[in-house]
GROMACS .gro file of C-alpha atoms in nm:
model
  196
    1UNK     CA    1   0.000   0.000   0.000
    2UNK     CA    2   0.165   0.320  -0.063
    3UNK     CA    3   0.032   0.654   0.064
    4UNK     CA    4   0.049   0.991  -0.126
    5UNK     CA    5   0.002   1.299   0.038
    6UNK     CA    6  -0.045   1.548  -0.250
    7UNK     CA    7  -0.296   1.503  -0.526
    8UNK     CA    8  -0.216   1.805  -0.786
    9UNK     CA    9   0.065   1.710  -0.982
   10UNK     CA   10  -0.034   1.346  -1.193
   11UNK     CA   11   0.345   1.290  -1.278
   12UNK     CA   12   0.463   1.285  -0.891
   13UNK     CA   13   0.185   1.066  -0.838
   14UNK     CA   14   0.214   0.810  -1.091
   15UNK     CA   15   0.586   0.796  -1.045
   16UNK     CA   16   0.470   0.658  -0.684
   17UNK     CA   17   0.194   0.436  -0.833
   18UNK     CA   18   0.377   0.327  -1.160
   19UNK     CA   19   0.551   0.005  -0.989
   20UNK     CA   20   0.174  -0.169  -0.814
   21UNK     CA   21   0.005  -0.027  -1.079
   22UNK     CA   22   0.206  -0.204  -1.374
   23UNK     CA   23   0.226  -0.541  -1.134
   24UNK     CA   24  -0.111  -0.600  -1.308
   25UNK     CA   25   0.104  -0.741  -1.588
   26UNK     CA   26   0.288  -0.943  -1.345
   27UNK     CA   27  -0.052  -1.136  -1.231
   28UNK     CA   28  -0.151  -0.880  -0.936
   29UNK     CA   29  -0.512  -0.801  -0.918
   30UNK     CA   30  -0.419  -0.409  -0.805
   31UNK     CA   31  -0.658  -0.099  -0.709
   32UNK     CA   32  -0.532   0.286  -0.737
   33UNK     CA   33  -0.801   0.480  -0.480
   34UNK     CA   34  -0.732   0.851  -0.426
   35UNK     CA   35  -0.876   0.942  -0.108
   36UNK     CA   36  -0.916   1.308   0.063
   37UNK     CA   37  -1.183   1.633   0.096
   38UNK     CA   38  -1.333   1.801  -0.209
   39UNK     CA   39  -1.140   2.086  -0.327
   40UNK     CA   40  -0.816   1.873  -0.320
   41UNK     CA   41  -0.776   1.798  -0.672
   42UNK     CA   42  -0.819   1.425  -0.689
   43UNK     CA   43  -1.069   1.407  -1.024
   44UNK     CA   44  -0.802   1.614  -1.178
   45UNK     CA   45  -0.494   1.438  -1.075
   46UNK     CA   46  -0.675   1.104  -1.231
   47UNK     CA   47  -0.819   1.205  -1.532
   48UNK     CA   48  -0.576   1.514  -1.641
   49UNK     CA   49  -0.611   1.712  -1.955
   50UNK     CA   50  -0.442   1.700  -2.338
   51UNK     CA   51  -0.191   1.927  -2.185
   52UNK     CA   52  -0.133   1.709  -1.871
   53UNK     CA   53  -0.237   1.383  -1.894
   54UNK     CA   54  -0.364   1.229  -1.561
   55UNK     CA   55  -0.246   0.912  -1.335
   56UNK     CA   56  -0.545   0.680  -1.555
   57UNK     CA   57  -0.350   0.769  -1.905
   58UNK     CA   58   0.023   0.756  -1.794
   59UNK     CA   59  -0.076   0.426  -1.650
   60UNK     CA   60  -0.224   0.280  -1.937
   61UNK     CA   61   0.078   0.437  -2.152
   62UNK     CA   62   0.314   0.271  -1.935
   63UNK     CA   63   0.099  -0.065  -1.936
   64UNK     CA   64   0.126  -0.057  -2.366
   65UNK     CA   65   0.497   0.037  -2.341
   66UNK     CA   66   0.577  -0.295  -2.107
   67UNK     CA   67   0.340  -0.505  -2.321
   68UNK     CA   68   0.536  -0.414  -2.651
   69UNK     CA   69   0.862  -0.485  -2.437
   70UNK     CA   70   0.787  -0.834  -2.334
   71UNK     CA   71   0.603  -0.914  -2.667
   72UNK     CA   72   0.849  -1.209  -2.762
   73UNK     CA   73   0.765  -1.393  -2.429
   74UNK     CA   74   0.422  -1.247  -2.332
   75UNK     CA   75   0.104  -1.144  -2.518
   76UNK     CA   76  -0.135  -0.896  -2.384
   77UNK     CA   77  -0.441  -0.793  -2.440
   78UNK     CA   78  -0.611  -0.489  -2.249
   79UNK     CA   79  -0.983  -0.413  -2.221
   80UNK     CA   80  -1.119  -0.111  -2.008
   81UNK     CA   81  -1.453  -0.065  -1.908
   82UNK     CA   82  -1.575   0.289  -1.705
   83UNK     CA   83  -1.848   0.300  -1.508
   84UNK     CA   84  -1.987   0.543  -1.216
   85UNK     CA   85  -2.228   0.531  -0.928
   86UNK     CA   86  -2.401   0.792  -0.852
   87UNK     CA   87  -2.767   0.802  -0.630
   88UNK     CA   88  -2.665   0.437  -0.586
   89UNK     CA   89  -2.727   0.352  -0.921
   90UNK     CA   90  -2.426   0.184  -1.163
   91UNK     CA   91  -2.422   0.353  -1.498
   92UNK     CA   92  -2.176   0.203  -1.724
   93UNK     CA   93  -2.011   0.506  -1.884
   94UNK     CA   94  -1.909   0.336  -2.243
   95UNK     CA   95  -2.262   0.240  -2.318
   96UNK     CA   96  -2.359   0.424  -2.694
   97UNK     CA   97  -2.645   0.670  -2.539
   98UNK     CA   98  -2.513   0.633  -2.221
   99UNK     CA   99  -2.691   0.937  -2.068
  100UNK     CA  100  -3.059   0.765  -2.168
  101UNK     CA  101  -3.187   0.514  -1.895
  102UNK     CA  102  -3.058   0.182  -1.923
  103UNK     CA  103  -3.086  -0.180  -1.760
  104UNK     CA  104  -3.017  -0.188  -1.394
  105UNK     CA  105  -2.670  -0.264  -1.339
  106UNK     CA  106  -2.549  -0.466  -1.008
  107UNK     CA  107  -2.242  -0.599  -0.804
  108UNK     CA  108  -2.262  -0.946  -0.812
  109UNK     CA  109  -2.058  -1.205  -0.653
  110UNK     CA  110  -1.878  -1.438  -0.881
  111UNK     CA  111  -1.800  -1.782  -0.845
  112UNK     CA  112  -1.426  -1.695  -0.732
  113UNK     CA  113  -1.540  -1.506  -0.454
  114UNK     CA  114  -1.475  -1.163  -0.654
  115UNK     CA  115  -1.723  -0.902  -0.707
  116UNK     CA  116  -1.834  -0.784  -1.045
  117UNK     CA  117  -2.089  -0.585  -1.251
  118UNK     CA  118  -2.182  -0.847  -1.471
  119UNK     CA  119  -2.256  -0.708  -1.918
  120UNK     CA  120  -2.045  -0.364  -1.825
  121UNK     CA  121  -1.877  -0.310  -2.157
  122UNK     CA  122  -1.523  -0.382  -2.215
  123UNK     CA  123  -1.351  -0.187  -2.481
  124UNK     CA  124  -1.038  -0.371  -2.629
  125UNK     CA  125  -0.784  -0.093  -2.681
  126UNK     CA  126  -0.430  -0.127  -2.899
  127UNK     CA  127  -0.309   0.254  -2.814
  128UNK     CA  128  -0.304   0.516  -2.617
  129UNK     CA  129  -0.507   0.679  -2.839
  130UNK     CA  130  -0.744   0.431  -2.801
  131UNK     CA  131  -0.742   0.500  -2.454
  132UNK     CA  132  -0.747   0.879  -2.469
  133UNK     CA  133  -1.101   0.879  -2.703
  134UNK     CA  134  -1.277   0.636  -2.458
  135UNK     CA  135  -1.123   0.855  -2.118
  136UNK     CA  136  -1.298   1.154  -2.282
  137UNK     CA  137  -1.636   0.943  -2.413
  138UNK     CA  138  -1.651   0.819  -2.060
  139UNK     CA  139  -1.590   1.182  -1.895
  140UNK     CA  140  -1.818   1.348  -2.100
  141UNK     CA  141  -2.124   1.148  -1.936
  142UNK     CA  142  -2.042   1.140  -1.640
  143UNK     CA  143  -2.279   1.310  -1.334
  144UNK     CA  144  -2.109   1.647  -1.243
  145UNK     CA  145  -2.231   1.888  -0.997
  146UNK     CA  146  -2.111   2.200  -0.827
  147UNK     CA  147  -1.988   2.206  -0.443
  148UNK     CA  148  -1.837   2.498  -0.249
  149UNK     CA  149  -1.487   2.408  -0.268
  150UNK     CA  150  -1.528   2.318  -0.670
  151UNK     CA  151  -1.719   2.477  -0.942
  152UNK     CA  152  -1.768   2.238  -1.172
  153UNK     CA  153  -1.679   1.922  -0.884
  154UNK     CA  154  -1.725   1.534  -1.027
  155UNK     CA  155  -2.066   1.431  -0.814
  156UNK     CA  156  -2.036   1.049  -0.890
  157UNK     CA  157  -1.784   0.801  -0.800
  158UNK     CA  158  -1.582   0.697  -1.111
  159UNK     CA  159  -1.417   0.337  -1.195
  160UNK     CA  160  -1.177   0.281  -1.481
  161UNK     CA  161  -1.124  -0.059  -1.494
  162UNK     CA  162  -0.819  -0.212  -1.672
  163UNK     CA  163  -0.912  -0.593  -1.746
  164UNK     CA  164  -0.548  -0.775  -1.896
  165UNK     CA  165  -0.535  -1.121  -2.021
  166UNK     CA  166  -0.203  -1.258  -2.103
  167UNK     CA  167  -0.057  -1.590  -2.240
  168UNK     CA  168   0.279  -1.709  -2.300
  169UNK     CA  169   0.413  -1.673  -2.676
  170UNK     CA  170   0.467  -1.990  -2.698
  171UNK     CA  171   0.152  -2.182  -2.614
  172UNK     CA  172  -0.152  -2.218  -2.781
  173UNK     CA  173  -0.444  -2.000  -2.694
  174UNK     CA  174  -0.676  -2.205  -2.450
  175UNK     CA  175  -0.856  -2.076  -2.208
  176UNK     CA  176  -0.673  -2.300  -1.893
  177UNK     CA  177  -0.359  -2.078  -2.056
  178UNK     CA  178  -0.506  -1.761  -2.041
  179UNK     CA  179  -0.471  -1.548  -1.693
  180UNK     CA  180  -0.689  -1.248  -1.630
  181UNK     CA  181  -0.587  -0.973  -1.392
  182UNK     CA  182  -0.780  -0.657  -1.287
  183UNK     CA  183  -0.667  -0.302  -1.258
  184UNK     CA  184  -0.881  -0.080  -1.090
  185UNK     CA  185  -0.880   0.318  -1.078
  186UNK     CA  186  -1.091   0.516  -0.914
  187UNK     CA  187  -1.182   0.844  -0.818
  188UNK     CA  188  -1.419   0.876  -0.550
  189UNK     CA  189  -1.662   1.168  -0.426
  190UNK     CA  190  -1.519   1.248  -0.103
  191UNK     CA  191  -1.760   1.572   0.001
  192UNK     CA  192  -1.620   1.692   0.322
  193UNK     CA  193  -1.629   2.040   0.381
  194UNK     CA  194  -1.338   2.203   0.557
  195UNK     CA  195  -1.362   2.515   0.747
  196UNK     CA  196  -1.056   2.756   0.804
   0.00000   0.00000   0.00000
């Protein structure tokens, strides 16, 4: 578990991140949570902008760049899926028409003992660019909201969730050969007000 005190500059944080993050590769199931008061930059330190790109991008960057380094032992494959609750309800952010009222979506428990939201969408992606057009698809549905300590302040909680399934090069493709690890990272609403 590694604790970071500051939430406003992406690069510091990832650089602390970057090592559990990537162990996802390495057959880690591995969660990134930001946790602190509104107003202290969390949303933005996750999701960035085209000028600074935020902790979700750099990691997926850095996920692509180890994939294409270990491609003559390991194949990868990454999928993300986005989703957000907000009111209690799970809304799964990559769904075309996303902002019109869909099925219910729910936790369930799987057979392994893991929880999951069973039919959420999961987009394969072979770039960063890839990743890029479905962070901004994602962001521009999501529930936002203003607070006092943030004008325009992210009013759902929002999961980005890296799915990888890997296989030695030099096996055939069977599903007994195939291991699936999760990455999750999310940005939560955190709405405590702080008085000075």
């Amino acid at each position: 578990m590694i604790c970071v005190m500051f939430y406003n500059d992406a690069e510091a944080v990832f650089s602390q991140t970057k090592p559990i993050a990537t162990s996802v590769l390495d057959g880690f199931n591995v969660c990134i949570f930001p946790y602190g008061q509104t107003g202290t930059s969390k949303t933005f330190t996750m999701e960035g902008t085209p000028e600074e790109r935020g902790v979700n991008y750099r990691t997926l960057e850095e996920l692509f760049r180890i994939s294409e380094e270990r491609k003559g032992v390991m194949k990868y494959e990454l999928h993300v899926s986005m989703l957000e609750v907000y009111n209690e309800k799970i809304r799964d952010l990559l769904v075309e028409n996303s902002a019109q009222p869909t099925k219910k979506l729910e936790i369930k428990q799987a057979a392994k003992g893991t929880q999951e939201v069973p039919e959420l969408v999961e987009a394969c992606v072979h770039g960063t660019e890839d990743v890029w057009e479905l962070l901004k698809t994602g962001n521009r549905v999501r529930s936002v909201g203003s607070t006092s300590a943030n004008e325009l302040s992210s009013r759902s909680h929002w999961y980005v969730l890296i799915l990888t399934a890997s296989h030695p090069c030099f096996t055939f493709i069977l599903a007994r050969n195939l291991c699936i690890y999760k990455l999750y990272l999310v940005a939560c609403v955190c709405y405590m007000p702080c008085s000075i």
